[in-house]
Amino acid sequence: MKICVLVKEVPDAAVEKRIDPSTGRMDRSSEKNLNPYDTHAIEAAMALREGGVMQVDEIVAVTMGPGSAVRALHKAVSLGADRSLHLTDDALAGSDVAATGYALAKALESEQPDLVLLGQQSDDGECYTIGAVLADHLKMPSLTQVIKMDVDGDGLRCERQAEYGYDTVQLTMPAVISVGDAINEPRYPSLKAIMGAKKKPLRTAGLADLGIERSLVGEEGSRVQCGDFHDPPAKAAGQIIEDEDTNETVEKIVAWLDQRKLI
Ligand SMILES: Cc1cc2nc3c(=O)[nH]c(=O)nc-3n(C[C@H](O)[C@H](O)[C@H](O)COP(=O)(O)OP(=O)(O)OC[C@H]3O[C@@H](n4cnc5c(N)ncnc54)[C@H](O)[C@@H]3O)c2cc1C
């Protein structure tokens, strides 16, 4: 069985997110990292391999992104993927979620995976949608928010977290599954794996290599149009109550809360 795991390079969580007003896109010039939600997808692939019930021949990490996104692939490989595929092309810049899903689906078609795993959300766009877009293009069943995955015969028995409780779903493969972050505790890469990651096979592909239509990606192929952006209004300075007499301080806090009908 071949598993493809989608991974994305995102701005580091510690960096404040901002939209570049000149392009209408997120400013991605800051420090970047592997999307933390995707480490759960890699771990889920490793759990299937190490579980020993289903033979997993290959785990392939797949990303779409600029040159720097190769670092996310190295991290994915250090966490257990056998090799990676980097879809990169200047024409992809400015792709919205539908265009990104289409391009990633074309990349996946070239790999013919039995199972596609991805994170529940990216830490920057937070659309939660790529899995569904991919499944539509690939004509595969799609499950989201999966927090338990067991091999059952030729398929998988999955538990998904819903607002009303849990669904248990029997799934035949090939399929696209986005995993919730409650599914597992991702491992840390070993020093040896980090050092060896750059030596693992990496395939780099552009639009022409994968038969991606230029008119369906990038700004031209994106129907989402970003309008005006404003910074959130500045917050008024808070009130600081210095504690000299605790009883008095408590009375002041209670009065403050009472005025605002918070108690
Ligand atoms: C007008 C517009 C222009 C944009 N321009 C750009 C741009 O120039 N560059 C850019 O990077 N983004 C751009 N974006 C954002 C981009 O469209 C989204 O990042 C993308 O659609 C995926 O949405 P998401 O990240 O919210 O994914 P979600 O659906 O929240 O992510 C779920 C999972 O999908 C997988 N995934 C998501 N994106 C990728 C990826 N690229 N490669 C591999 N796996 C992935 C990950 O496993 C992730 O955990 C643009 C968006 C808009 C609306």
Short mmCIF file of C-alpha atoms and ligand atoms in Angstrom, two decimals:
data_model
loop_
_atom_site.label_atom_id
_atom_site.label_comp_id
_atom_site.label_asym_id
_atom_site.label_seq_id
_atom_site.Cartn_x
_atom_site.Cartn_y
_atom_site.Cartn_z
CA MET A 1 0.00 0.00 0.00
CA LYS A 2 1.16 3.53 -0.77
CA ILE A 3 0.25 6.43 1.52
CA CYS A 4 0.66 10.05 0.43
CA VAL A 5 0.76 12.58 3.24
CA LEU A 6 0.15 16.24 2.45
CA VAL A 7 2.36 18.69 4.27
CA LYS A 8 2.51 22.46 4.10
CA GLU A 9 5.10 25.02 5.06
CA VAL A 10 3.44 27.75 7.15
CA PRO A 11 4.61 30.88 8.98
CA ASP A 12 5.86 30.02 12.46
CA ALA A 13 3.05 30.08 15.04
CA ALA A 14 4.89 32.71 17.07
CA VAL A 15 4.84 35.17 14.16
CA GLU A 16 1.88 37.57 14.00
CA LYS A 17 -0.17 36.87 10.88
CA ARG A 18 -0.69 39.80 8.56
CA ILE A 19 -2.06 40.37 5.09
CA ASP A 20 0.23 42.20 2.69
CA PRO A 21 -2.02 45.05 1.48
CA SER A 22 -0.17 45.31 -1.84
CA THR A 23 -0.92 41.70 -2.88
CA GLY A 24 -3.96 40.84 -0.73
CA ARG A 25 -2.14 37.66 0.31
CA MET A 26 -0.71 36.52 3.61
CA ASP A 27 2.76 37.81 4.28
CA ARG A 28 4.82 34.62 4.27
CA SER A 29 8.23 36.27 4.43
CA SER A 30 8.78 35.40 8.10
CA GLU A 31 10.26 32.33 9.79
CA LYS A 32 8.48 29.18 8.56
CA ASN A 33 7.82 25.72 9.86
CA LEU A 34 6.04 22.48 8.97
CA ASN A 35 2.31 22.92 9.62
CA PRO A 36 1.97 21.30 13.09
CA TYR A 37 -1.36 19.66 12.14
CA ASP A 38 0.42 17.73 9.39
CA THR A 39 2.76 16.04 11.87
CA HIS A 40 -0.34 14.14 13.10
CA ALA A 41 -1.00 12.92 9.55
CA ILE A 42 2.59 11.66 9.21
CA GLU A 43 2.33 9.95 12.61
CA ALA A 44 -0.96 8.31 11.53
CA ALA A 45 0.78 6.93 8.42
CA MET A 46 3.63 5.64 10.60
CA ALA A 47 1.12 4.01 12.99
CA LEU A 48 -0.44 2.11 10.07
CA ARG A 49 3.03 0.98 8.95
CA GLU A 50 4.25 0.03 12.41
CA GLY A 51 0.90 -1.57 13.38
CA GLY A 52 1.91 -4.45 11.13
CA VAL A 53 -1.68 -5.39 10.17
CA MET A 54 -1.53 -3.68 6.78
CA GLN A 55 1.58 -3.67 4.64
CA VAL A 56 2.62 -0.10 3.97
CA ASP A 57 5.23 -0.15 1.21
CA GLU A 58 5.78 3.55 0.87
CA ILE A 59 4.95 6.83 2.59
CA VAL A 60 5.35 9.85 0.31
CA ALA A 61 5.23 13.44 1.60
CA VAL A 62 3.68 15.87 -0.91
CA THR A 63 3.68 19.65 -0.85
CA MET A 64 2.83 22.54 -3.10
CA GLY A 65 4.80 25.66 -2.36
CA PRO A 66 7.79 27.82 -3.25
CA GLY A 67 11.43 26.66 -3.10
CA SER A 68 11.62 27.10 0.66
CA ALA A 69 8.81 24.54 1.15
CA VAL A 70 11.40 21.82 0.63
CA ARG A 71 12.23 22.25 4.33
CA ALA A 72 8.75 21.03 5.24
CA LEU A 73 9.42 17.96 3.10
CA HIS A 74 12.76 17.33 4.85
CA LYS A 75 10.98 17.54 8.20
CA ALA A 76 8.29 15.12 6.97
CA VAL A 77 10.97 12.68 5.84
CA SER A 78 12.78 12.99 9.17
CA LEU A 79 9.48 12.01 10.83
CA GLY A 80 9.18 8.84 8.74
CA ALA A 81 8.22 9.51 5.10
CA ASP A 82 10.33 7.52 2.60
CA ARG A 83 10.50 10.19 -0.09
CA SER A 84 8.81 13.38 -1.16
CA LEU A 85 7.20 15.25 -4.04
CA HIS A 86 7.54 19.00 -4.33
CA LEU A 87 5.05 20.71 -6.64
CA THR A 88 6.52 24.11 -7.33
CA ASP A 89 5.99 26.60 -10.12
CA ASP A 90 5.80 30.39 -10.20
CA ALA A 91 2.43 30.08 -11.94
CA LEU A 92 0.95 28.57 -8.76
CA ALA A 93 1.42 31.73 -6.68
CA GLY A 94 -1.89 33.27 -5.68
CA SER A 95 -3.87 30.02 -5.91
CA ASP A 96 -7.02 29.99 -3.78
CA VAL A 97 -8.31 26.85 -2.06
CA ALA A 98 -10.03 25.42 -5.17
CA ALA A 99 -6.95 26.00 -7.35
CA THR A 100 -4.62 24.59 -4.65
CA GLY A 101 -6.83 21.49 -4.31
CA TYR A 102 -6.88 20.97 -8.07
CA ALA A 103 -3.08 21.26 -8.38
CA LEU A 104 -2.47 18.94 -5.41
CA ALA A 105 -4.95 16.43 -6.87
CA LYS A 106 -2.95 16.38 -10.12
CA ALA A 107 0.22 15.77 -8.12
CA LEU A 108 -1.48 12.91 -6.26
CA GLU A 109 -2.81 11.40 -9.50
CA SER A 110 0.79 10.98 -10.59
CA GLU A 111 1.49 8.95 -7.42
CA GLN A 112 -1.66 6.77 -7.46
CA PRO A 113 -1.85 6.42 -3.66
CA ASP A 114 -4.13 3.97 -1.86
CA LEU A 115 -4.58 6.45 0.96
CA VAL A 116 -4.15 10.24 1.20
CA LEU A 117 -3.67 11.64 4.69
CA LEU A 118 -3.63 15.32 5.59
CA GLY A 119 -3.95 17.61 8.58
CA GLN A 120 -7.32 18.95 9.71
CA GLN A 121 -6.28 22.53 8.93
CA SER A 122 -3.31 24.60 7.98
CA ASP A 123 -1.99 26.94 10.63
CA ASP A 124 -2.11 29.90 8.24
CA GLY A 125 -5.11 29.61 5.90
CA GLU A 126 -7.22 27.49 8.29
CA CYS A 127 -9.72 26.67 5.54
CA TYR A 128 -10.23 23.02 6.65
CA THR A 129 -11.24 22.30 3.06
CA ILE A 130 -8.36 20.88 1.04
CA GLY A 131 -9.32 17.26 1.88
CA ALA A 132 -12.82 17.66 0.46
CA VAL A 133 -11.55 19.44 -2.68
CA LEU A 134 -8.98 16.70 -3.27
CA ALA A 135 -11.51 13.91 -2.78
CA ASP A 136 -13.83 15.54 -5.30
CA HIS A 137 -11.09 15.71 -7.96
CA LEU A 138 -9.75 12.24 -7.21
CA LYS A 139 -13.26 10.71 -6.98
CA MET A 140 -12.40 9.14 -3.66
CA PRO A 141 -14.42 9.00 -0.44
CA SER A 142 -13.46 11.70 2.04
CA LEU A 143 -13.49 11.71 5.82
CA THR A 144 -12.57 14.65 8.01
CA GLN A 145 -11.64 15.08 11.70
CA VAL A 146 -10.64 11.44 12.06
CA ILE A 147 -9.28 10.72 15.54
CA LYS A 148 -9.01 6.92 15.38
CA MET A 149 -8.09 4.69 12.48
CA ASP A 150 -8.03 0.88 12.63
CA VAL A 151 -7.36 -1.57 9.83
CA ASP A 152 -10.49 -3.63 9.16
CA GLY A 153 -10.11 -6.26 6.42
CA ASP A 154 -9.11 -4.42 3.24
CA GLY A 155 -10.38 -1.11 4.55
CA LEU A 156 -10.29 1.16 7.56
CA ARG A 157 -12.62 1.66 10.48
CA CYS A 158 -12.46 5.30 11.48
CA GLU A 159 -13.84 7.36 14.28
CA ARG A 160 -14.48 10.99 13.51
CA GLN A 161 -15.08 13.78 15.94
CA ALA A 162 -18.28 15.71 15.27
CA GLU A 163 -20.03 18.55 17.07
CA TYR A 164 -22.68 16.11 18.35
CA GLY A 165 -20.33 13.27 19.35
CA TYR A 166 -18.47 10.62 17.35
CA ASP A 167 -19.18 8.88 14.04
CA THR A 168 -17.79 5.44 13.32
CA VAL A 169 -17.30 4.98 9.60
CA GLN A 170 -16.17 1.96 7.59
CA LEU A 171 -14.08 3.05 4.63
CA THR A 172 -12.78 1.30 1.53
CA MET A 173 -9.63 2.55 -0.10
CA PRO A 174 -8.48 4.55 -1.99
CA ALA A 175 -9.65 7.39 0.24
CA VAL A 176 -8.75 10.86 1.48
CA ILE A 177 -8.67 11.31 5.26
CA SER A 178 -7.94 14.47 7.19
CA VAL A 179 -6.94 13.69 10.76
CA GLY A 180 -7.78 15.64 13.88
CA ASP A 181 -4.98 16.59 16.24
CA ALA A 182 -6.43 14.26 18.92
CA ILE A 183 -5.52 11.19 16.83
CA ASN A 184 -2.00 10.78 18.19
CA GLU A 185 1.07 12.35 19.76
CA PRO A 186 3.57 12.99 16.95
CA ARG A 187 7.08 11.73 17.56
CA TYR A 188 10.20 13.89 17.60
CA PRO A 189 12.64 13.21 14.77
CA SER A 190 15.93 11.59 15.80
CA LEU A 191 19.16 13.46 15.07
CA LYS A 192 20.12 10.69 12.62
CA ALA A 193 16.80 11.09 10.76
CA ILE A 194 17.24 14.88 10.59
CA MET A 195 20.76 14.48 9.21
CA GLY A 196 19.64 11.86 6.68
CA ALA A 197 16.50 13.66 5.46
CA LYS A 198 18.23 15.61 2.68
CA LYS A 199 19.54 12.38 1.18
CA LYS A 200 16.08 10.81 0.73
CA PRO A 201 14.62 10.90 -2.81
CA LEU A 202 12.85 14.12 -3.72
CA ARG A 203 10.88 14.63 -6.94
CA THR A 204 10.37 18.21 -8.05
CA ALA A 205 7.58 18.86 -10.53
CA GLY A 206 6.03 21.87 -12.24
CA LEU A 207 2.78 22.41 -14.11
CA ALA A 208 3.91 20.76 -17.35
CA ASP A 209 5.24 17.65 -15.57
CA LEU A 210 1.86 16.95 -14.00
CA GLY A 211 -0.49 18.13 -16.75
CA ILE A 212 -1.78 21.02 -14.65
CA GLU A 213 -3.72 23.59 -16.67
CA ARG A 214 -2.27 27.05 -16.17
CA SER A 215 -5.70 28.71 -16.49
CA LEU A 216 -6.96 26.77 -13.43
CA VAL A 217 -4.25 27.83 -10.97
CA GLY A 218 -2.57 30.98 -9.71
CA GLU A 219 -4.37 34.31 -9.67
CA GLU A 220 -5.94 33.65 -13.05
CA GLY A 221 -7.47 30.36 -11.97
CA SER A 222 -8.68 31.59 -8.57
CA ARG A 223 -12.23 32.79 -8.19
CA VAL A 224 -11.73 34.11 -4.66
CA GLN A 225 -11.08 37.83 -4.80
CA CYS A 226 -9.72 39.50 -1.73
CA GLY A 227 -11.25 42.88 -1.02
CA ASP A 228 -10.12 45.48 1.43
CA PHE A 229 -8.04 44.70 4.51
CA HIS A 230 -7.96 46.66 7.72
CA ASP A 231 -6.02 46.16 10.89
CA PRO A 232 -8.30 45.33 13.82
CA PRO A 233 -9.16 48.45 15.84
CA ALA A 234 -6.55 49.23 18.50
CA LYS A 235 -7.59 48.10 21.97
CA ALA A 236 -8.11 50.74 24.63
CA ALA A 237 -5.55 50.58 27.43
CA GLY A 238 -6.64 48.32 30.27
CA GLN A 239 -7.09 49.47 33.86
CA ILE A 240 -4.32 48.40 36.21
CA ILE A 241 -5.22 48.06 39.86
CA GLU A 242 -2.16 48.05 42.11
CA ASP A 243 -2.60 45.88 45.18
CA GLU A 244 -1.77 47.88 48.29
CA ASP A 245 -4.74 46.87 50.39
CA THR A 246 -6.10 43.48 49.25
CA ASN A 247 -9.64 44.05 50.57
CA GLU A 248 -9.85 47.35 48.73
CA THR A 249 -8.42 45.77 45.56
CA VAL A 250 -11.00 42.95 45.67
CA GLU A 251 -13.78 45.52 46.14
CA LYS A 252 -12.51 47.47 43.14
CA ILE A 253 -12.40 44.36 40.94
CA VAL A 254 -15.87 43.26 42.04
CA ALA A 255 -17.23 46.77 41.37
CA TRP A 256 -15.56 46.77 37.93
CA LEU A 257 -17.12 43.41 37.04
CA ASP A 258 -20.48 44.45 38.48
CA GLN A 259 -20.57 47.65 36.40
CA ARG A 260 -20.17 45.55 33.27
CA LYS A 261 -22.78 43.02 34.44
CA LEU A 262 -20.16 40.27 34.38
CA ILE A 263 -21.18 38.96 37.80
C1 LIG B 1 -6.69 34.94 -3.27
C2 LIG B 1 -5.77 33.98 -2.55
C3 LIG B 1 -4.44 33.93 -2.87
C4 LIG B 1 -3.59 33.03 -2.22
N1 LIG B 1 -2.27 32.99 -2.54
C5 LIG B 1 -1.45 32.11 -1.95
C6 LIG B 1 -0.07 32.04 -2.28
O1 LIG B 1 0.41 32.78 -3.13
N2 LIG B 1 0.73 31.14 -1.63
C7 LIG B 1 0.20 30.29 -0.68
O2 LIG B 1 0.93 29.47 -0.10
N3 LIG B 1 -1.11 30.34 -0.34
C8 LIG B 1 -1.93 31.24 -0.96
N4 LIG B 1 -3.23 31.30 -0.60
C9 LIG B 1 -3.70 30.40 0.42
C10 LIG B 1 -4.01 29.08 -0.21
O3 LIG B 1 -5.06 29.15 -1.11
C11 LIG B 1 -4.40 28.14 0.91
O4 LIG B 1 -3.31 27.99 1.74
C12 LIG B 1 -4.76 26.81 0.32
O5 LIG B 1 -5.91 26.99 -0.43
C13 LIG B 1 -5.03 25.77 1.36
O6 LIG B 1 -5.92 26.27 2.29
P1 LIG B 1 -5.51 26.11 3.77
O7 LIG B 1 -4.06 26.34 3.88
O8 LIG B 1 -6.40 26.91 4.61
O9 LIG B 1 -5.78 24.53 3.93
P2 LIG B 1 -6.62 23.67 4.91
O10 LIG B 1 -7.76 23.11 4.14
O11 LIG B 1 -6.87 24.36 6.21
O12 LIG B 1 -5.50 22.56 5.14
C14 LIG B 1 -5.77 21.21 5.41
C15 LIG B 1 -4.55 20.40 5.07
O13 LIG B 1 -4.34 20.46 3.67
C16 LIG B 1 -2.96 20.29 3.41
N5 LIG B 1 -2.49 21.43 2.60
C17 LIG B 1 -2.99 22.67 2.53
N6 LIG B 1 -2.28 23.42 1.66
C18 LIG B 1 -1.28 22.62 1.20
C19 LIG B 1 -0.19 22.80 0.31
N7 LIG B 1 0.03 23.95 -0.32
N8 LIG B 1 0.62 21.74 0.08
C20 LIG B 1 0.42 20.55 0.70
N9 LIG B 1 -0.57 20.33 1.56
C21 LIG B 1 -1.41 21.34 1.79
C22 LIG B 1 -2.25 20.20 4.76
O14 LIG B 1 -2.12 18.84 5.09
C23 LIG B 1 -3.25 20.85 5.69
O15 LIG B 1 -3.13 20.38 7.02
C24 LIG B 1 -4.10 32.18 -1.23
C25 LIG B 1 -5.46 32.25 -0.89
C26 LIG B 1 -6.29 33.13 -1.54
C27 LIG B 1 -7.73 33.17 -1.16
#
